[in-house]
Coordinates of C-alpha atoms in Angstrom, one line a residue:
Chain A
M22 CA 27.3 -6.9 12.8
A23 CA 25.2 -6.9 10.3
A24 CA 22.4 -9.6 12.3
V25 CA 23.2 -6.8 15.2
A26 CA 22.7 -3.9 13.4
A27 CA 20.3 -4.4 10.9
T28 CA 17.1 -4.0 13.5
A29 CA 18.9 -2.1 16.5
A30 CA 19.2 1.4 14.7
T31 CA 16.4 1.7 11.6
K32 CA 13.7 3.3 12.7
G33 CA 13.1 2.3 9.3
N34 CA 10.9 1.5 6.1
G35 CA 8.0 3.9 7.5
G36 CA 8.0 2.9 11.4
G37 CA 4.6 5.1 11.5
S38 CA 6.0 8.2 13.2
G39 CA 8.4 6.1 14.2
R40 CA 8.4 5.4 17.9
A41 CA 7.8 2.0 16.5
G42 CA 11.3 1.4 15.4
A43 CA 14.4 1.2 17.5
G44 CA 15.6 4.7 16.7
E45 CA 19.0 6.1 17.2
G46 CA 19.5 9.0 19.4
G47 CA 18.2 11.7 17.6
G48 CA 15.1 12.2 20.0
T49 CA 11.4 11.8 19.5
R50 CA 11.2 14.0 16.1
K51 CA 7.3 15.1 15.4
R52 CA 7.3 13.7 11.2
K53 CA 4.2 14.0 9.4
G54 CA 5.0 10.6 7.9
P55 CA 5.7 9.4 4.2
G56 CA 3.0 10.9 2.1
P57 CA -0.1 8.3 1.1
V58 CA 2.0 7.0 -2.4
A59 CA 5.2 6.3 -0.3
T60 CA 3.0 4.9 2.7
A61 CA 1.4 2.6 -0.9
Y62 CA 5.0 1.3 -1.7
L63 CA 6.4 0.9 1.3
V64 CA 4.0 -1.7 2.4
I65 CA 4.3 -3.5 -0.9
Y66 CA 7.7 -3.5 0.2
N67 CA 8.0 -4.9 3.5
V68 CA 5.4 -7.5 2.5
V69 CA 7.7 -8.2 -0.2
M70 CA 11.0 -8.1 1.7
T71 CA 9.0 -10.6 4.6
A72 CA 7.6 -12.8 1.7
G73 CA 11.2 -13.4 0.6
W74 CA 12.7 -14.4 4.2
L75 CA 9.9 -16.6 4.4
V76 CA 10.7 -17.6 1.3
I77 CA 14.5 -18.3 2.7
A78 CA 12.8 -19.9 6.0
V79 CA 10.7 -22.6 3.8
G80 CA 14.2 -23.7 1.6
L81 CA 15.6 -24.1 5.0
V82 CA 13.2 -26.5 6.2
R83 CA 12.4 -28.3 3.0
A84 CA 16.5 -28.9 2.5
Y85 CA 17.0 -30.2 5.5
L86 CA 14.4 -32.3 5.6
A87 CA 15.0 -33.4 2.5
K88 CA 18.9 -34.0 3.2
G89 CA 18.2 -35.3 6.4
S90 CA 21.4 -32.8 7.8
Y91 CA 22.1 -29.6 8.6
H92 CA 25.1 -29.4 6.8
S93 CA 25.6 -27.6 3.6
L94 CA 22.0 -25.7 3.0
Y95 CA 23.4 -22.7 2.4
Y96 CA 23.2 -23.6 -1.5
S97 CA 19.4 -24.2 -1.8
I98 CA 18.9 -20.8 -0.3
E99 CA 22.0 -19.2 -2.1
K100 CA 19.5 -18.0 -4.5
P101 CA 16.6 -16.1 -3.0
L102 CA 19.8 -15.1 0.0
K103 CA 21.4 -13.4 -2.0
F104 CA 18.5 -11.0 -4.0
F105 CA 16.4 -10.4 -1.1
Q106 CA 19.3 -9.1 1.3
T107 CA 21.1 -7.2 -1.4
G108 CA 17.7 -5.6 -2.2
A109 CA 17.9 -4.1 1.4
L110 CA 20.2 -1.9 -0.6
L111 CA 16.8 0.1 -1.5
E112 CA 16.3 1.2 2.2
I113 CA 19.0 3.2 2.3
L114 CA 16.9 5.2 -1.1
H115 CA 14.6 5.1 1.7
C116 CA 15.9 7.1 4.3
A117 CA 18.1 9.1 1.1
I118 CA 14.8 10.5 -0.1
G119 CA 13.1 11.2 3.6
I120 CA 9.9 8.0 2.8
V121 CA 11.3 6.6 6.2
P122 CA 13.0 8.8 9.2
S123 CA 16.0 7.5 9.6
S124 CA 19.9 7.9 9.9
V125 CA 20.9 7.1 6.2
V126 CA 24.5 6.5 7.6
L127 CA 23.7 4.2 10.1
T128 CA 20.8 2.1 7.2
S129 CA 24.0 2.0 5.0
F130 CA 26.2 0.4 7.5
Q131 CA 23.8 -1.8 8.3
V132 CA 23.0 -2.9 4.6
M133 CA 26.4 -2.8 3.7
S134 CA 27.8 -5.2 6.4
R135 CA 25.1 -7.9 5.6
V136 CA 25.9 -7.0 1.3
F137 CA 29.3 -7.6 2.3
L138 CA 29.1 -10.7 4.7
I139 CA 27.3 -12.4 1.8
W140 CA 29.0 -11.0 -1.0
A141 CA 32.6 -10.3 -0.3
V142 CA 32.9 -13.1 1.8
T143 CA 30.1 -15.8 1.5
H144 CA 30.3 -15.6 -1.7
S145 CA 33.6 -14.5 -2.5
V146 CA 35.3 -17.2 -0.7
K147 CA 33.3 -20.6 -2.0
E148 CA 35.2 -22.6 0.1
V149 CA 33.2 -21.3 3.3
Q150 CA 30.0 -22.1 1.8
S151 CA 29.5 -25.4 3.0
E152 CA 30.8 -24.3 6.7
D153 CA 27.7 -24.7 9.5
S154 CA 28.8 -21.0 10.7
V155 CA 27.5 -19.6 7.7
L156 CA 24.0 -21.6 8.4
L157 CA 24.1 -20.1 12.2
F158 CA 23.7 -16.4 10.8
V159 CA 21.9 -17.2 7.7
I160 CA 19.0 -18.5 10.5
A161 CA 19.8 -15.4 12.7
W162 CA 19.4 -13.2 9.9
T163 CA 15.7 -14.6 8.7
I164 CA 14.0 -15.0 12.0
T165 CA 15.0 -11.6 12.6
E166 CA 14.4 -10.0 9.3
I167 CA 11.0 -12.0 8.7
I168 CA 10.1 -9.5 12.1
R169 CA 11.3 -7.0 11.5
Y170 CA 9.9 -6.6 7.9
S171 CA 6.5 -7.5 9.1
F172 CA 7.0 -5.0 12.3
Y173 CA 6.9 -2.4 9.4
T174 CA 3.8 -3.6 7.2
F175 CA 2.3 -4.0 10.4
S176 CA 3.5 -0.3 11.4
L177 CA 2.7 1.0 8.4
L178 CA -0.9 -0.3 8.6
N179 CA -1.8 1.5 12.1
H180 CA -2.3 -1.9 12.9
L181 CA 0.8 -3.5 14.9
P182 CA 0.3 -7.2 16.6
Y183 CA 1.8 -7.0 20.2
I184 CA 3.5 -10.5 19.5
I185 CA 5.7 -8.9 16.7
K186 CA 5.9 -6.2 18.8
W187 CA 7.1 -8.1 21.6
A188 CA 9.2 -11.0 19.1
R189 CA 11.1 -8.1 17.3
Y190 CA 12.5 -6.5 20.6
T191 CA 12.7 -10.0 22.4
L192 CA 14.4 -12.3 19.9
F193 CA 17.2 -10.3 19.3
I194 CA 18.2 -10.8 22.8
V195 CA 19.6 -14.6 21.2
L196 CA 19.5 -13.7 17.8
Y197 CA 22.0 -11.6 18.2
P198 CA 25.1 -13.1 19.5
M199 CA 24.1 -16.1 17.2
G200 CA 24.3 -13.8 14.1
V201 CA 27.2 -12.7 15.5
T202 CA 28.5 -16.1 16.1
G203 CA 28.9 -17.2 12.9
E204 CA 29.6 -13.7 11.2
L205 CA 32.7 -14.0 12.7
L206 CA 33.0 -17.6 12.2
T207 CA 32.8 -17.4 8.7
I208 CA 34.9 -14.3 8.2
Y209 CA 37.5 -16.7 10.4
A210 CA 37.2 -20.1 8.0
A211 CA 37.9 -17.5 4.8
L212 CA 40.8 -15.9 6.1
P213 CA 43.2 -18.8 4.9
F214 CA 41.8 -19.5 0.8
V215 CA 41.9 -14.9 1.2
R216 CA 45.5 -15.7 1.7
Q217 CA 46.7 -18.6 -0.3
A218 CA 44.5 -16.8 -3.6
G219 CA 45.0 -13.1 -2.8
L220 CA 41.8 -12.4 -2.9
Y221 CA 40.8 -8.7 -4.3
S222 CA 44.5 -7.9 -2.6
I223 CA 46.9 -5.3 -4.3
S224 CA 50.6 -4.9 -3.7
L225 CA 53.2 -2.3 -4.5
P226 CA 54.4 -1.6 -7.3
N227 CA 51.8 -0.6 -9.3
K228 CA 50.7 2.5 -11.1
Y229 CA 48.3 3.7 -8.5
N230 CA 50.4 3.3 -5.9
F231 CA 48.2 2.0 -3.7
S232 CA 48.0 -1.0 -2.2
F233 CA 45.6 -3.3 0.1
D234 CA 45.9 -7.1 1.7
Y235 CA 42.0 -8.0 2.1
Y236 CA 43.6 -10.4 4.9
T237 CA 44.4 -8.1 7.1
F238 CA 41.3 -6.1 6.6
L239 CA 38.8 -8.9 7.2
I240 CA 41.0 -9.1 10.6
L241 CA 40.4 -5.4 11.5
V242 CA 36.4 -6.4 10.6
M243 CA 36.6 -8.7 13.4
I244 CA 38.3 -6.8 15.4
S245 CA 35.7 -4.2 15.4
Y246 CA 33.1 -6.0 16.2
I247 CA 34.4 -5.6 19.7
P248 CA 32.8 -2.3 20.1
L249 CA 30.8 -2.6 18.0
F250 CA 28.6 -4.8 19.0
P251 CA 28.2 -4.4 22.7
Q252 CA 26.5 -1.1 21.9
L253 CA 24.6 -2.3 19.2
Y254 CA 23.1 -5.0 21.8
F255 CA 23.1 -2.5 25.0
H256 CA 20.7 0.0 22.7
M257 CA 18.2 -2.7 21.7
I258 CA 18.0 -3.6 25.0
H259 CA 17.8 0.2 26.2
Q260 CA 15.2 0.5 23.5
R261 CA 13.1 -2.8 24.3
R262 CA 12.6 -1.5 28.3
K263 CA 11.5 1.8 27.5
I264 CA 8.9 0.0 24.3
L265 CA 7.8 -3.1 25.7
S266 CA 6.8 -1.0 29.0
R267 CA 5.4 1.5 27.6
T268 CA 2.9 -1.0 26.3
E269 CA 2.4 -2.2 29.4
E270 CA 0.8 1.2 30.3
H271 CA -2.2 0.8 28.1
K272 CA -0.3 3.8 25.9
K273 CA -2.2 4.1 22.8
F274 CA 0.0 3.5 19.4
D275 CA -1.1 5.4 17.1
Chain B
M11 CA 17.9 54.3 35.8
K12 CA 15.5 51.1 35.8
H13 CA 17.8 47.8 36.5
Y14 CA 16.4 44.1 35.7
E15 CA 16.3 41.3 37.4
V16 CA 18.0 37.6 35.8
E17 CA 17.4 34.5 36.2
I18 CA 18.9 31.6 35.0
L19 CA 17.1 28.4 35.2
D20 CA 18.7 24.8 33.9
A21 CA 16.8 24.1 30.3
K22 CA 16.6 20.6 31.3
T23 CA 15.6 20.9 34.5
R24 CA 14.2 24.4 35.4
E25 CA 16.2 24.1 38.5
K26 CA 17.2 27.8 39.3
L27 CA 20.8 28.4 38.6
C28 CA 22.3 31.9 39.4
F29 CA 19.6 35.0 40.8
L30 CA 21.3 38.4 39.6
D31 CA 19.9 41.4 40.0
K32 CA 21.0 45.2 39.4
V33 CA 21.5 44.5 35.6
E34 CA 22.1 47.4 33.2
P35 CA 19.4 47.7 30.6
Q36 CA 22.2 47.7 28.1
A37 CA 24.1 45.0 29.0
T38 CA 24.7 41.8 26.5
I39 CA 24.3 37.9 26.9
A40 CA 28.1 38.0 26.6
E41 CA 28.2 40.3 30.4
I42 CA 25.8 37.9 32.0
K43 CA 27.4 35.0 30.9
N44 CA 30.6 36.9 32.6
L45 CA 28.6 37.3 35.6
F46 CA 27.0 33.1 35.7
T47 CA 30.5 32.3 35.8
K48 CA 31.1 33.7 39.0
T49 CA 29.0 31.5 40.9
H50 CA 29.3 28.8 38.4
P51 CA 33.1 28.9 38.0
Q52 CA 33.2 25.4 35.8
W53 CA 30.9 27.2 33.1
Y54 CA 32.8 29.2 31.4
P55 CA 31.1 31.9 29.2
A56 CA 32.6 30.1 25.7
R57 CA 30.5 26.7 27.2
Q58 CA 27.3 28.6 27.9
S59 CA 24.1 28.6 25.9
L60 CA 21.5 31.0 27.3
R61 CA 18.5 31.1 25.9
L62 CA 14.7 32.5 26.1
D63 CA 12.6 29.7 25.5
P64 CA 14.7 26.2 27.2
K65 CA 14.1 24.5 22.7
G66 CA 14.9 27.9 21.7
K67 CA 18.0 29.1 19.8
S68 CA 21.0 30.7 21.2
L69 CA 21.1 33.9 22.1
K70 CA 23.8 35.5 20.9
D71 CA 27.0 37.6 23.1
E72 CA 26.0 40.8 21.5
D73 CA 22.4 40.9 21.9
V74 CA 21.3 43.2 24.2
L75 CA 18.9 42.7 27.5
Q76 CA 16.8 45.5 26.8
K77 CA 16.5 44.7 23.9
L78 CA 15.5 40.9 24.1
P79 CA 11.8 40.8 24.2
V80 CA 11.8 40.3 28.6
G81 CA 9.8 42.2 31.4
T82 CA 12.2 43.7 34.0
T83 CA 12.6 40.1 35.4
A84 CA 14.1 38.4 32.9
T85 CA 14.6 34.4 32.9
L86 CA 17.2 32.3 30.8
F87 CA 17.3 28.9 30.8
F88 CA 21.0 27.6 30.5
R89 CA 22.6 24.7 28.6
D90 CA 25.8 23.3 29.1
L91 CA 27.4 22.9 25.7
G92 CA 30.4 20.7 27.2
A93 CA 33.8 21.3 27.4
Q94 CA 35.0 23.6 24.3
I95 CA 38.2 24.4 22.8
S96 CA 39.4 27.5 20.8
W97 CA 39.1 27.4 16.8
V98 CA 42.6 28.3 16.9
T99 CA 43.8 25.8 19.0
V100 CA 41.9 22.8 16.7
F101 CA 43.5 24.0 13.6
L102 CA 47.3 24.3 14.2
T103 CA 47.1 21.0 15.8
E104 CA 45.5 19.7 13.0
Y105 CA 47.0 21.5 10.6
A106 CA 51.0 20.7 12.1
G107 CA 50.2 17.2 12.4
P108 CA 50.4 16.4 8.6
L109 CA 53.2 18.8 7.9
F110 CA 55.3 16.5 10.3
I111 CA 53.9 13.5 10.0
Y112 CA 54.5 13.9 5.7
L113 CA 58.5 14.9 6.3
L114 CA 58.8 11.7 8.9
F115 CA 57.7 9.7 5.8
Y116 CA 59.8 12.1 3.3
F117 CA 62.9 11.4 5.3
R118 CA 62.1 7.6 5.2
V119 CA 62.4 7.9 8.9
P120 CA 63.6 4.1 10.6
F121 CA 61.1 1.6 11.4
I122 CA 58.1 2.8 8.1
Y123 CA 60.0 1.1 4.9
G124 CA 62.7 -1.9 5.4
H125 CA 65.4 -1.0 7.4
K126 CA 67.8 -0.7 4.3
Y127 CA 65.8 1.6 3.3
D128 CA 66.2 4.5 6.6
F129 CA 67.2 8.1 5.4
T130 CA 67.3 7.1 2.0
S131 CA 66.0 9.2 -1.0
S132 CA 63.7 9.0 -3.5
R133 CA 65.4 9.3 -7.1
H134 CA 61.8 10.7 -8.7
T135 CA 61.8 14.2 -8.8
V136 CA 58.3 14.2 -8.7
V137 CA 58.3 13.2 -4.9
H138 CA 60.8 15.8 -4.1
L139 CA 58.1 18.3 -5.8
A140 CA 54.7 16.5 -4.2
C141 CA 56.4 16.9 -0.6
I142 CA 57.2 20.8 -1.6
C143 CA 53.7 20.8 -2.7
H144 CA 52.5 19.2 0.7
S145 CA 54.6 21.2 3.3
S146 CA 53.8 24.4 2.0
H147 CA 50.2 23.9 1.9
Y148 CA 50.1 23.3 5.5
V149 CA 52.7 26.1 6.3
K150 CA 50.4 27.9 4.1
R151 CA 47.0 27.1 6.6
L152 CA 48.9 27.8 9.4
L153 CA 49.9 31.1 8.7
E154 CA 46.6 31.7 8.1
T155 CA 44.9 30.3 11.0
L156 CA 47.3 33.4 12.8
F157 CA 47.2 35.7 11.1
V158 CA 44.5 35.8 8.3
H159 CA 41.3 34.1 9.4
R160 CA 39.0 35.8 11.6
F161 CA 36.7 33.3 13.3
S162 CA 33.0 33.9 14.0
H163 CA 33.0 31.4 16.7
G164 CA 35.8 31.7 19.6
T165 CA 35.4 28.0 20.6
M166 CA 34.1 24.2 19.1
P167 CA 33.1 21.4 21.4
L168 CA 36.3 19.6 22.6
R169 CA 35.5 16.4 20.8
N170 CA 36.0 17.8 17.7
I171 CA 39.5 17.8 18.1
F172 CA 40.1 14.2 18.3
K173 CA 37.7 13.8 15.3
N174 CA 39.7 16.5 13.1
C175 CA 42.9 15.3 13.6
T176 CA 42.4 11.6 13.4
Y177 CA 41.2 12.9 9.7
Y178 CA 44.0 15.2 8.8
W179 CA 46.9 13.0 10.2
G180 CA 45.5 10.1 9.5
F181 CA 45.4 10.5 5.9
A182 CA 48.1 12.7 5.5
A183 CA 50.1 9.1 6.9
W184 CA 48.1 6.6 4.9
M185 CA 48.9 9.7 1.0
A186 CA 52.4 10.0 2.6
Y187 CA 53.0 6.4 2.8
Y188 CA 53.0 5.8 -0.4
I189 CA 54.2 8.8 -2.0
N190 CA 57.7 8.2 -0.3
H191 CA 57.6 4.4 -0.6
P192 CA 60.4 2.9 -1.9
L193 CA 58.1 1.7 -4.8
Y194 CA 56.3 4.3 -5.3
T195 CA 55.6 4.3 -9.3
P196 CA 56.0 8.2 -10.8
P197 CA 52.8 9.2 -13.3
T198 CA 52.1 7.4 -16.7
Y199 CA 52.5 10.6 -18.7
G200 CA 56.1 11.6 -17.2
A201 CA 56.7 15.2 -16.5
Q202 CA 54.0 16.4 -18.3
Q203 CA 51.5 15.2 -16.2
V204 CA 53.3 16.3 -13.8
K205 CA 54.1 19.8 -14.8
L206 CA 50.1 20.1 -15.4
A207 CA 48.8 19.2 -12.5
L208 CA 52.1 21.4 -10.4
T209 CA 50.7 24.1 -12.6
I210 CA 46.5 24.1 -10.9
F211 CA 47.3 23.5 -8.0
V212 CA 49.9 27.1 -7.9
I213 CA 46.8 28.1 -9.1
C214 CA 44.5 26.8 -6.9
Q215 CA 47.0 27.5 -3.7
L216 CA 46.9 31.1 -5.2
G217 CA 43.4 31.2 -5.5
N218 CA 42.4 29.9 -1.8
F219 CA 45.4 32.7 -0.7
S220 CA 43.1 35.1 -2.6
I221 CA 39.7 34.4 -1.4
H222 CA 41.1 34.1 3.0
M223 CA 42.7 37.2 2.0
A224 CA 39.4 38.9 0.2
L225 CA 37.0 37.2 3.3
R226 CA 38.8 39.3 5.4
D227 CA 38.8 41.9 4.5
L228 CA 35.4 42.3 4.9
R229 CA 35.0 42.1 8.3
P230 CA 36.7 44.3 10.8
A231 CA 39.4 43.2 13.5
G232 CA 37.4 41.9 16.5
S233 CA 34.2 41.6 14.9
K234 CA 31.5 39.8 13.8
T235 CA 29.8 41.7 10.7
R236 CA 28.4 39.4 8.2
K237 CA 28.2 40.8 4.7
I238 CA 28.2 39.8 0.6
P239 CA 32.1 38.9 -0.7
Y240 CA 32.0 40.3 -3.4
P241 CA 34.8 39.8 -6.7
T242 CA 37.5 42.6 -5.9
K243 CA 40.7 43.3 -8.3
N244 CA 42.2 40.6 -7.8
P245 CA 41.7 38.4 -10.5
F246 CA 41.6 35.1 -8.4
T247 CA 38.2 36.4 -6.9
W248 CA 36.8 37.0 -9.7
L249 CA 35.0 32.7 -9.0
F250 CA 32.8 35.0 -6.6
L251 CA 30.5 35.8 -9.7
L252 CA 30.1 32.0 -9.7
V253 CA 30.3 30.2 -6.3
S254 CA 29.5 31.6 -2.7
C255 CA 33.0 29.4 -1.5
P256 CA 35.5 30.2 -4.2
N257 CA 37.9 28.9 -1.4
Y258 CA 36.2 25.4 -1.0
T259 CA 36.7 25.8 -5.0
Y260 CA 39.9 26.5 -5.0
E261 CA 41.1 23.7 -2.7
V262 CA 39.5 20.8 -4.2
G263 CA 41.0 22.0 -6.7
S264 CA 44.4 22.1 -5.3
W265 CA 44.2 18.2 -4.4
I266 CA 42.9 17.5 -7.5
G267 CA 46.0 18.4 -8.9
F268 CA 48.6 16.8 -6.7
A269 CA 46.7 13.7 -6.9
I270 CA 47.1 14.3 -10.3
M271 CA 50.7 15.0 -10.0
T272 CA 51.4 12.0 -7.7
Q273 CA 49.1 9.7 -9.1
C274 CA 48.3 8.0 -5.8
V275 CA 45.0 6.8 -5.1
P276 CA 44.6 7.6 -1.8
V277 CA 44.8 11.2 -2.3
A278 CA 41.9 10.7 -4.6
L279 CA 40.4 9.1 -2.1
F280 CA 41.4 12.3 0.7
S281 CA 40.4 15.1 -1.9
L282 CA 37.0 12.9 -2.6
V283 CA 36.0 13.3 0.9
G284 CA 37.4 16.5 1.5
F285 CA 35.3 17.5 -1.9
T286 CA 32.0 16.2 0.5
Q287 CA 32.3 17.9 3.6
M288 CA 33.3 21.1 1.6
T289 CA 30.1 20.7 -0.2
I290 CA 28.1 19.9 2.7
W291 CA 29.5 23.8 4.1
A292 CA 29.1 25.3 1.3
K293 CA 25.8 24.8 0.6
G294 CA 25.4 25.7 4.5
K295 CA 27.1 28.6 3.5
H296 CA 25.3 29.7 0.3
R297 CA 21.6 28.9 2.1
S298 CA 22.8 31.5 4.9
Y299 CA 23.8 34.2 2.5
L300 CA 20.4 33.7 1.0
K301 CA 18.2 33.5 3.5
E302 CA 20.3 37.0 5.3
F303 CA 20.4 38.6 2.4
R304 CA 17.3 39.7 -0.1
D305 CA 20.3 40.8 -2.9
Y306 CA 21.9 37.6 -3.1
P307 CA 23.7 37.6 -6.8
P308 CA 21.4 34.3 -8.0
L309 CA 23.9 33.2 -10.6
R310 CA 25.7 32.0 -7.8
M311 CA 26.1 28.3 -7.2
P312 CA 27.6 27.1 -3.9
I313 CA 31.0 25.3 -4.3
I314 CA 31.0 24.2 -8.5
P315 CA 30.2 27.0 -11.4
F316 CA 26.3 26.4 -12.3
L317 CA 26.8 23.2 -11.4
L318 CA 27.3 22.3 -7.4

């Protein structure tokens, strides 16, 4: 979900006039785009994020070569992963202050679901950190984000190489299912440890007259993938058809 | 008398849907909508949006044909608003739910709590008080819907009833579950806390009702006039001096009171969500007032005096 959502609906991070992005069904809006200061800031932001995820990618490759196996690579990139994924919270702010023409609600949902997986599942349940499923979603996110942030960077500079646009709207076909699988398997792996430790759970009686069962919550999260993932996935497929066919008609991408 | 001709085109496809000849110049949009329904019965007037421009604003039912910027052959564009449901129906349904649902938990109907608790009664006074407060709040809302409120719009889109009922019914069940739970813990500061909170609740309920009555008196029955609301002799309405939507202010206050009284997190969350939504509505209303009335009192804020 986090994998799917992040690419799907953000017009995000200053994709020029917003046509670049996989827009939510908001229709075309005649926006003037961010001003010069905001554009400069967004370019810097997107470049930094592209670099950050490249660091993670390189870190994964080096760790793999050093260890000779693909197991437990999470530990080698744990810090940059946490830093750069959490940094994406800024994107919510960008929408809120209007320098990026995406919906605050949609962006919040996407970023929070990523942040949730990083902190509330992987970080909090140490036992899953050595699971292979973690590598699955980390790789999916890494490739997706490198492409996504460079896409925004180039769009802001009005020089979008077709290969980046193609990659953004094509690789998701494999990366989304891959990421979703990794995410679901990781949550599933965390379940017994959450139950055992009573993690993030509170039961009655207590003075707040409130109860929360994190184990049940995680199961509900997993179930929510069933309606959400197909919607986001097919939205991207629809966007792909629209945007990639337009380019073939030699429409100028301003 | 010169008659008008009216042609109605689909706003998206520009297809000619209807041609009306011999329309009176003083015909209103409402009357034209009725004529249109005759040829297309599936589009009853409430779901018709007629405009002069396909992408423009909807014309109002009261607008008179003669007064519109059209020639003697008027072209109107039609957009289907989708299935509609009356505001009254939505309000009654969304308020009747919480009233009923809360009582299911209060009486500890089977299958909610463990079987040994079926139909038992809480030993805490505050739990009984809470039931009275919650129930009377929704009874008040139902009665206001039937006898007090004067709605500007007759209908809203049908999907709203599902959204709204999920919200109200869902939160009611969630709150009621904890307040009426056999393991419920009464407020930390005991009777003092309950008394204070109850006072806040009652005052705010009276306030909210006073505002609803004042707003009703601004508008004669059957009309859709809009006027600036002002304080009346009723002291509860003096809040109009400081806010545009004191009804929302009092409503938030009531729920804060209820949250303090029950010391229950779900109630606090419900108050927070309600506050967020009402703030959005209040800001919108405030903006409309400012746009419509040049002499709108400058001291007023949308919902919280001086702050928001």
